CSV table of C-alpha atoms and ligand atoms in Angstrom, one decimal:
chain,number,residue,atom,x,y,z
A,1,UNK,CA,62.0,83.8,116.8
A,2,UNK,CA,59.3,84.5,119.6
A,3,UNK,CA,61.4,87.3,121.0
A,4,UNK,CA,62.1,88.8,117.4
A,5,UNK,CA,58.2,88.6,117.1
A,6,UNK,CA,57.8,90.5,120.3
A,7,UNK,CA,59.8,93.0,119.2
A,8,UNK,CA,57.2,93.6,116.7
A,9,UNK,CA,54.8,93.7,118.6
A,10,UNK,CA,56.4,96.6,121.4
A,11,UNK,CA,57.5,99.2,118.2
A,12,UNK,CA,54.0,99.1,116.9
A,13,UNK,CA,51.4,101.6,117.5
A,14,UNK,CA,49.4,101.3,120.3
A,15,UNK,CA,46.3,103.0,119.0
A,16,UNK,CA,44.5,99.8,118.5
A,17,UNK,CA,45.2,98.5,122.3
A,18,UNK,CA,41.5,99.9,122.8
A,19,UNK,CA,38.5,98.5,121.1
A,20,UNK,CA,38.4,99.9,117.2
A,21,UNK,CA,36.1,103.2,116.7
A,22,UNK,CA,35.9,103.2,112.8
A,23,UNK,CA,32.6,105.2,113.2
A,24,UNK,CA,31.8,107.4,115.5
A,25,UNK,CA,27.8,108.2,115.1
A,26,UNK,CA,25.7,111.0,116.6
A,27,UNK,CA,22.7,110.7,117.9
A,28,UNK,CA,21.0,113.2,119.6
A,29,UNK,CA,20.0,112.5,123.1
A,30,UNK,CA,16.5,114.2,123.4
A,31,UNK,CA,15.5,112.3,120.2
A,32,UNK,CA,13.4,109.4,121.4
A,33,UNK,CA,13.1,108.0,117.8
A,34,UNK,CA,16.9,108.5,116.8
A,35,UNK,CA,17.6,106.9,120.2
A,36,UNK,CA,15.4,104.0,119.6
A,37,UNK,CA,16.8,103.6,116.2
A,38,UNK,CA,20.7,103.0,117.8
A,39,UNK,CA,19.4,100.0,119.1
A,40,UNK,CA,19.4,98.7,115.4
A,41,UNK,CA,22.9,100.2,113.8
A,42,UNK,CA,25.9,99.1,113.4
A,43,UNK,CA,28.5,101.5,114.7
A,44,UNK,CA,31.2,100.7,116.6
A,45,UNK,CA,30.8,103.7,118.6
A,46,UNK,CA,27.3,105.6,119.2
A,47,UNK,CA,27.7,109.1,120.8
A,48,UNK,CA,24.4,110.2,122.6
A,49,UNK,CA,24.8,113.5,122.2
A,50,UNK,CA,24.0,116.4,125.0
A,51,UNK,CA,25.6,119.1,123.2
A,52,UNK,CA,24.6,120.5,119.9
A,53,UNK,CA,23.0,118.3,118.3
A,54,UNK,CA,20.5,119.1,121.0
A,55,UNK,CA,18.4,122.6,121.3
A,56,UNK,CA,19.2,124.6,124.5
A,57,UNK,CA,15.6,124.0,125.7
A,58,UNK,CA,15.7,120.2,125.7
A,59,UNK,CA,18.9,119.7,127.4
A,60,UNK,CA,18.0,118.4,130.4
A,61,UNK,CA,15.2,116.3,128.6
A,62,UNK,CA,18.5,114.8,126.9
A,63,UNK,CA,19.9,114.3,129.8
A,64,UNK,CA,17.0,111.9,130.9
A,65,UNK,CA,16.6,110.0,128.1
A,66,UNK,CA,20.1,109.4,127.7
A,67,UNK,CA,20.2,107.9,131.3
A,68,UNK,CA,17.1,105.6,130.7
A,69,UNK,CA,19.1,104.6,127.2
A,70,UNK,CA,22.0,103.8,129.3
A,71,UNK,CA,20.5,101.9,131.8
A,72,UNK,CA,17.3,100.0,130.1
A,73,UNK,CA,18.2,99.9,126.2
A,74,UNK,CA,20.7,97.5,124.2
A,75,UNK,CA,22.8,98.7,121.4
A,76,UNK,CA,24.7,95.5,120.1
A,77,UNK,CA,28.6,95.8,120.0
A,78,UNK,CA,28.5,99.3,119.7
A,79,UNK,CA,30.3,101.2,122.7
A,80,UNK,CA,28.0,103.8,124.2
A,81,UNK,CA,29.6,107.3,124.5
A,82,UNK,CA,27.9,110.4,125.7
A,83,UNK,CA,28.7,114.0,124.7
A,84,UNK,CA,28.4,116.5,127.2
A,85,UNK,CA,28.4,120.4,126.9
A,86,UNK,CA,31.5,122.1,127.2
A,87,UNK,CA,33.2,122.8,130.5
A,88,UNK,CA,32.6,126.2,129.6
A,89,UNK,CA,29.2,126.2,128.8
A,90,UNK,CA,27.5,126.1,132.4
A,91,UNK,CA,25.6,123.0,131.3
A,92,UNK,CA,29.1,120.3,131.6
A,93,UNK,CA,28.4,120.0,135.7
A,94,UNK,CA,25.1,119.2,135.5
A,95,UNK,CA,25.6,117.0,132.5
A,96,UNK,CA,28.2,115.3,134.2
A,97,UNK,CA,25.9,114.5,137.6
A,98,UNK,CA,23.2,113.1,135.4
A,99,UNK,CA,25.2,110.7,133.5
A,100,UNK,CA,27.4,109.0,135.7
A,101,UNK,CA,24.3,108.6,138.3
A,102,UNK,CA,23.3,106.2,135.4
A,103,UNK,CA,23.7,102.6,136.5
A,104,UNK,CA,25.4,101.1,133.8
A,105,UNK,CA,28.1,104.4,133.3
A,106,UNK,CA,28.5,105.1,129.8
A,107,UNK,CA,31.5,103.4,128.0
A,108,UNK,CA,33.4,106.6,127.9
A,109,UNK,CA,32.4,110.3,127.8
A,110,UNK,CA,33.5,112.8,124.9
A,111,UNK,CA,34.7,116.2,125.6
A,112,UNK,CA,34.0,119.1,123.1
A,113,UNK,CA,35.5,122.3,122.8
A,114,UNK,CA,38.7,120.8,124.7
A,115,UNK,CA,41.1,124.0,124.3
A,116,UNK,CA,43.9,124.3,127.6
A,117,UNK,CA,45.0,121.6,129.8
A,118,UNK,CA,43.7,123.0,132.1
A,119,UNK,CA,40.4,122.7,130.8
A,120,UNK,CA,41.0,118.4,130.7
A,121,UNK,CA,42.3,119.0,134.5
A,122,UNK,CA,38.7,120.6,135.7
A,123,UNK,CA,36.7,117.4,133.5
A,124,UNK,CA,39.1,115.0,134.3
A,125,UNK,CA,38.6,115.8,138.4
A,126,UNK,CA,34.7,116.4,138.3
A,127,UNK,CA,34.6,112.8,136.6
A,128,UNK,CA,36.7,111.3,139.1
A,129,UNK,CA,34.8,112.7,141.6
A,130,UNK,CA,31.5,111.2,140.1
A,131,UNK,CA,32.4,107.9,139.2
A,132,UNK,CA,32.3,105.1,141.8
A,133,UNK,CA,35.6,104.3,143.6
A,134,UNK,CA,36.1,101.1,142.1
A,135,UNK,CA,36.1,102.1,138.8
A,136,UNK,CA,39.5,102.1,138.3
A,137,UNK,CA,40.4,103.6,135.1
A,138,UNK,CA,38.0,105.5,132.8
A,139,UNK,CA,38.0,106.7,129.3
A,140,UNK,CA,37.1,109.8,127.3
A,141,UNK,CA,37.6,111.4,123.9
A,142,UNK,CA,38.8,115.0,123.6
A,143,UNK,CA,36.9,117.0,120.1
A,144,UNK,CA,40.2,119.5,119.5
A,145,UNK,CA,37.9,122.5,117.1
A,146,UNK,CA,39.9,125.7,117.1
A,147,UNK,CA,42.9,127.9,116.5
A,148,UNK,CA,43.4,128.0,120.6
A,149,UNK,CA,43.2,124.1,120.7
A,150,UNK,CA,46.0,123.1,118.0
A,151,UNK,CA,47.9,125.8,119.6
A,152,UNK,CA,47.9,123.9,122.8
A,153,UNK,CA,47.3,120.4,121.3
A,154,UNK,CA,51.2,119.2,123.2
A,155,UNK,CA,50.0,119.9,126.4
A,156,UNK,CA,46.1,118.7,126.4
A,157,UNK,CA,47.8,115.2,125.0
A,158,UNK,CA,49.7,115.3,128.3
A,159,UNK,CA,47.3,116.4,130.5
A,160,UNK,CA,44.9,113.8,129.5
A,161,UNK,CA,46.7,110.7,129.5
A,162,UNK,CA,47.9,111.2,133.2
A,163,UNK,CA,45.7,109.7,135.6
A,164,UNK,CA,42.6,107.5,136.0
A,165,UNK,CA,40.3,109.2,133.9
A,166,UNK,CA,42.6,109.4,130.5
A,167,UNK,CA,42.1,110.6,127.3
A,168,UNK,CA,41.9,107.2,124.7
A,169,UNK,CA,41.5,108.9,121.3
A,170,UNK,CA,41.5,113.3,119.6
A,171,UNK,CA,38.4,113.7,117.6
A,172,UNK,CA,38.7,116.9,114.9
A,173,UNK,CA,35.8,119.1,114.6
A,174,UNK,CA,36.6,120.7,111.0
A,175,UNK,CA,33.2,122.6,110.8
A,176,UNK,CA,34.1,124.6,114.9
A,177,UNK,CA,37.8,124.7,113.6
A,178,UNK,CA,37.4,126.6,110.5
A,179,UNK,CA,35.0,128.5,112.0
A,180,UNK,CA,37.6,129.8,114.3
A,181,UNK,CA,40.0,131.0,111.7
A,182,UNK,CA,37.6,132.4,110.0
A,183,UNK,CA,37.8,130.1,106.7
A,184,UNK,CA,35.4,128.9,104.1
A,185,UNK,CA,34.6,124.9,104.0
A,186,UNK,CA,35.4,123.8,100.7
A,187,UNK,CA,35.0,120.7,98.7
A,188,UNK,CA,38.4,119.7,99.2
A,189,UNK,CA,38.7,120.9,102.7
A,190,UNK,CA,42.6,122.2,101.7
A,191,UNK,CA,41.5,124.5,104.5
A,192,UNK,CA,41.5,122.2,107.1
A,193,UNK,CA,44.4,120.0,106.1
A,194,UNK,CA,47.2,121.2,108.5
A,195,UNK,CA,45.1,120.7,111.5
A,196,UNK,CA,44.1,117.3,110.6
A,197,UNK,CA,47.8,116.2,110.2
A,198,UNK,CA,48.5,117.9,113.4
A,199,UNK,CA,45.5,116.0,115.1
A,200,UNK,CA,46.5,112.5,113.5
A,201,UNK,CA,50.5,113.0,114.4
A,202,UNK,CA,49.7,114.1,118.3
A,203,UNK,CA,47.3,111.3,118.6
A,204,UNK,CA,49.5,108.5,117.3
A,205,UNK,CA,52.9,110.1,119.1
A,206,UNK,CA,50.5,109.8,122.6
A,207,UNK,CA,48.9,106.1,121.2
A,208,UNK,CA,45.7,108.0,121.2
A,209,UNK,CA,43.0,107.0,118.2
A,210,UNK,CA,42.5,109.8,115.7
A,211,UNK,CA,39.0,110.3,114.8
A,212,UNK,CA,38.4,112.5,111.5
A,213,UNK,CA,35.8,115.1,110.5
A,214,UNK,CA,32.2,114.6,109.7
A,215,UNK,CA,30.8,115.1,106.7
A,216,UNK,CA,27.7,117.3,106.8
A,217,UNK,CA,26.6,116.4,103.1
A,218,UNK,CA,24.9,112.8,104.2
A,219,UNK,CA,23.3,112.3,100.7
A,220,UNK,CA,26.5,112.2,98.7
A,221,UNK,CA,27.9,109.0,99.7
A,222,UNK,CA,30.3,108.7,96.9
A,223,UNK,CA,31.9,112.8,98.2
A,224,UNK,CA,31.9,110.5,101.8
A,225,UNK,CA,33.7,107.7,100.3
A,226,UNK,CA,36.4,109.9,99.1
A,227,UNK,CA,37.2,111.7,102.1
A,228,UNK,CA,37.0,108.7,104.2
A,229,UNK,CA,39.5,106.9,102.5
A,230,UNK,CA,41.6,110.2,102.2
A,231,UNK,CA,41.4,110.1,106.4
A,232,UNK,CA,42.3,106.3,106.7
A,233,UNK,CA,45.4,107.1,104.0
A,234,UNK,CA,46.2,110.1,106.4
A,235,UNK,CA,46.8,107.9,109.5
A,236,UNK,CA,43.1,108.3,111.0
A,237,UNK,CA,41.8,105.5,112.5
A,238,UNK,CA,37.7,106.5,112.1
A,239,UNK,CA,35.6,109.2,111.2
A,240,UNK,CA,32.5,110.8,112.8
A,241,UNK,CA,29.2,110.3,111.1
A,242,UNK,CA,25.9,112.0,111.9
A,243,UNK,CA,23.3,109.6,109.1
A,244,UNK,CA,23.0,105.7,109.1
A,245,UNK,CA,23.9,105.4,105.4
A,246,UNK,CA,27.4,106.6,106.0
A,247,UNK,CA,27.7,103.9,108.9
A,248,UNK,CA,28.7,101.0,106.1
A,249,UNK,CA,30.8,103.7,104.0
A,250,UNK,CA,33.1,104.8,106.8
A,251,UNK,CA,33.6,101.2,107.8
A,252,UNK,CA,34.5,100.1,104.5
A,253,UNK,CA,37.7,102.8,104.0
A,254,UNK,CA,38.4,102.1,107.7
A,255,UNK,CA,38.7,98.5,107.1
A,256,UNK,CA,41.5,96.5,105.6
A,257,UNK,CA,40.4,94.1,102.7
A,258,UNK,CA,40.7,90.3,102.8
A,259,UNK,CA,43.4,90.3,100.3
A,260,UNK,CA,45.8,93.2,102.2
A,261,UNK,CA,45.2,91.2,105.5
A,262,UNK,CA,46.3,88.2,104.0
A,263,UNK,CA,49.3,90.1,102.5
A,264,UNK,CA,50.3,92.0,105.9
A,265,UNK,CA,50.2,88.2,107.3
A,266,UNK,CA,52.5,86.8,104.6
A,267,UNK,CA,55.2,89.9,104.9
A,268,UNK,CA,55.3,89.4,108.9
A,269,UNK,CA,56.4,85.9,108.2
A,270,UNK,CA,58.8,86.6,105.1
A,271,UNK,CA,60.3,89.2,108.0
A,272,UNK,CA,60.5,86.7,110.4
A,273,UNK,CA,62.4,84.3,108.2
A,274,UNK,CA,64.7,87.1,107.2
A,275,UNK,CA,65.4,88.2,111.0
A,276,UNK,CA,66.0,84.2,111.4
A,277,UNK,CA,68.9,84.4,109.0
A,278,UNK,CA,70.4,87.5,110.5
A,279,UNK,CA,69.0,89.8,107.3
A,280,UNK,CA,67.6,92.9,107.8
A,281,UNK,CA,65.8,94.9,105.0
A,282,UNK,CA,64.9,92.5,102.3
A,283,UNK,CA,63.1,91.9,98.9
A,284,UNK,CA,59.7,91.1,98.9
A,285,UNK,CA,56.8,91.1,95.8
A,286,UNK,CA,59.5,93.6,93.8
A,287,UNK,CA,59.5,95.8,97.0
A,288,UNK,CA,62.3,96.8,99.6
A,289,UNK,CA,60.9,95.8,102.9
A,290,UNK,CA,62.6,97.0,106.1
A,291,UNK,CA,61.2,97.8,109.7
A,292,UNK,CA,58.1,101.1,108.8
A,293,UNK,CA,56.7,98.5,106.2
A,294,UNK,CA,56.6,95.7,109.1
A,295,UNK,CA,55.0,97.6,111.5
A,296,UNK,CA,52.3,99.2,109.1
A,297,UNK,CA,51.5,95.6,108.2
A,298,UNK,CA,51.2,95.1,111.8
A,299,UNK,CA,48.8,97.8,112.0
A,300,UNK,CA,46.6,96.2,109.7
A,301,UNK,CA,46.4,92.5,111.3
A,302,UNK,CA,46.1,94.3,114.6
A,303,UNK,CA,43.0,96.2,112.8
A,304,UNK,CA,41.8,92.9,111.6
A,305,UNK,CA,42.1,91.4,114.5
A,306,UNK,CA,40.3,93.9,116.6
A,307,UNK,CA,37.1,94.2,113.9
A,308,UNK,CA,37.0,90.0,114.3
A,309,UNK,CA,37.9,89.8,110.0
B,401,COA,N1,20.8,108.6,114.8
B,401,COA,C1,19.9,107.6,114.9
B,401,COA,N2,19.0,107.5,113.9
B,401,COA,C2,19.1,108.4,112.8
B,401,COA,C3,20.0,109.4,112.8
B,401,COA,C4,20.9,109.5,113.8
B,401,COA,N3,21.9,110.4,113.8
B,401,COA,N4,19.9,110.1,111.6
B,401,COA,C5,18.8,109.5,111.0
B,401,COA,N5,18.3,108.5,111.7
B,401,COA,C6,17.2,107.6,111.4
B,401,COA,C7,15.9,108.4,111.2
B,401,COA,O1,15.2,108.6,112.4
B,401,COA,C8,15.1,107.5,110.2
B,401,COA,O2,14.6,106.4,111.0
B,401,COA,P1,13.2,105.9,110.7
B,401,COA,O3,13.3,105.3,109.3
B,401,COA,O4,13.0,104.8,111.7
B,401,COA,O5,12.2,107.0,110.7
B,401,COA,C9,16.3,106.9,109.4
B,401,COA,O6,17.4,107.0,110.1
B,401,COA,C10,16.5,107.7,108.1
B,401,COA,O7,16.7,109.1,108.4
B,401,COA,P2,16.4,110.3,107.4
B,401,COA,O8,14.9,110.4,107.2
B,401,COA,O9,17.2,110.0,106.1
B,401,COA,O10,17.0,111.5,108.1
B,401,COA,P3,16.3,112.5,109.1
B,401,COA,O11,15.7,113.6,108.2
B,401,COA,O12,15.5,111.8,110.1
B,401,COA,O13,17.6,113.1,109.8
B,401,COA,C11,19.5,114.5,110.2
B,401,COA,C12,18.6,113.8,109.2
B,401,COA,C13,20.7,115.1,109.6
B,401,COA,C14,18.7,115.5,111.0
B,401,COA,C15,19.9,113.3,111.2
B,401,COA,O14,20.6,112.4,110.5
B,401,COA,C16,20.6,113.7,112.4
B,401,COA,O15,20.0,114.3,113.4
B,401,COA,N6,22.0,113.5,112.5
B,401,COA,C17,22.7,113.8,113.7
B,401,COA,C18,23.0,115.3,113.8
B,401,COA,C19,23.9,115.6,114.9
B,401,COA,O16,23.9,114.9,115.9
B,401,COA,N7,24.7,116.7,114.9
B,401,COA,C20,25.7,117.0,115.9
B,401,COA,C21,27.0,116.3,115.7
B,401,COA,S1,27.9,116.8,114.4
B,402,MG,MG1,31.7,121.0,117.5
């Protein structure tokens, strides 16, 4: 039975091997008070940002703060990220040297504007070259925002996950994206739909987390709720937020419920009975369960188990 189990365990999506990044939240590194603020919320993952949610003239003011965050400040559970500029923006080097002289290094770093391969090839050596030589393996997040980027989506996958600094999750920038192809945001962001499915099914064929779009309107939490839970139906596995009130919305439509954790649990074992007695796709609750339905109620105990419900 243990070895049926484990069998389980190998097919199922690796995505959640890392720690869970339901939210991702921005904070803008030369903000003293948003900074200060972190220290008090709740999400999973806080992104001190260097890029632009930070004016050109207080970059290096960022870059400071960010550093005295790092090393002096305590943010909870929450995994501190950083944002640098892009590689291309003559401000990623210098970003680069003033974060990882930090004493505690940040828990991973996120890339914007991540277009080629070869662009993750230049990061991925001036990090290495940065970090101390006993860190052994370090993370970072790639945002994939325009027409050149899904283009080349196959090969930045590749690129990233080779070697010791490796990509662990895509983040989608919708607002960069559409900008790129010159569409028009809507309501029900139909314009952006292809590239998040692209985004979620590269991520999960690399085990990569998929990280969804933010939602700019931070006063309609309901129009957040809805688009959230659209991204966790879609295979996402979090969403970016920019405003403390979507912090508890996100997590909720990111989040199985007691009662679908308690049924994933109950179908594992009705599988495993079934695989005892040689049967493969059975009957359960008036519904044919074979191996995809297993290993999406995998997913969710995984999920659970991660998020400590
Ligand atoms: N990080 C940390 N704290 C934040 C925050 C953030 N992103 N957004 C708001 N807060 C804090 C505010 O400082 C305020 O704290 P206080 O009560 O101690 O003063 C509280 O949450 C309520 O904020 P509110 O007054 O409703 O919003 P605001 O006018 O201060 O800020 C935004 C609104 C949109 C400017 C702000 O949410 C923001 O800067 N978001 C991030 C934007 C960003 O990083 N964009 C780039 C990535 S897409
Ligand atoms: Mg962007």
């Amino acid at each position: 039975m243990a070895a049926r189990f484990s069998f389980v365990r190998r097919l199922s999506s690796s995505a959640l091997a890392v720690r869970p990044r339901r939210t991702i939240m921005y904070v803008p590194g030369s903000d003293e008070r948003k900074v200060e603020k972190a220290k008090s919320l709740d999400a999973d993952t806080l992104v001190f940002d260097c890029e632009d949610g930070v004016a050109y003239a207080k970059k290096k003011e960022a870059r400071s703060l960010i550093v005295r965050a790092l090393e002096q400040m305590q943010f909870g559970r929450s995994e501190r990220v950083v944002r640098i500029n892009s590689m291309d923006s003559g401000l990623a080097e210098d970003d680069l040297v003033e974060i990882l002289r930090a004493v505690n290094l940040p828990d991973a770093i996120l890339l914007p504007k991540v277009e080629t391969a070869e662009i993750v090839a230049r990061f991925q050596s001036k990090v290495e070259s940065l970090i101390p030589s006993d860190v052994t393996s370090y993370p970072f997040l790639a945002i994939v925002e325009s027409a050149r980027a899904l283009v080349n989506i196959k090969e930045i996958c590749d690129a990233g996950t080779r070697g010791k600094v490796h990509l662990s999750g895509l983040t989608f920038g919708a607002d960069d994206y559409a900008a790129s192809i010159g569409a028009v945001r809507t309501k029900s962001s139909s314009e952006v739909l292809c590239a998040r499915q692209l985004v979620v099914m590269h991520a999960k064929a690399y085990g990569l987390q998929a990280v969804d779009m933010v939602n700019i309107n931070y006063k309609d939490l309901e129009g957040l709720k809805a688009e959230a839970q659209e991204g966790a139906t879609m295979g996402f596995t979090g969403k970016q937020v920019i405003h403390p009130d979507q912090i508890p919305v996100v997590h909720a439509a990111f989040s199985p419920s007691l009662e679908q954790i308690k049924s994933a649990k109950n179908l594992i074992k009705a599988f495993e009975r079934h695989q005892a007695e040689g049967k493969g796709a059975f009957t359960y609750e008036g519904k044919m369960i074979d191996m995809p339905t297993v290993l999406q109620a995998k997913n969710v105990t995984d999920l659970a188990k991660a998020i400590g419900d």
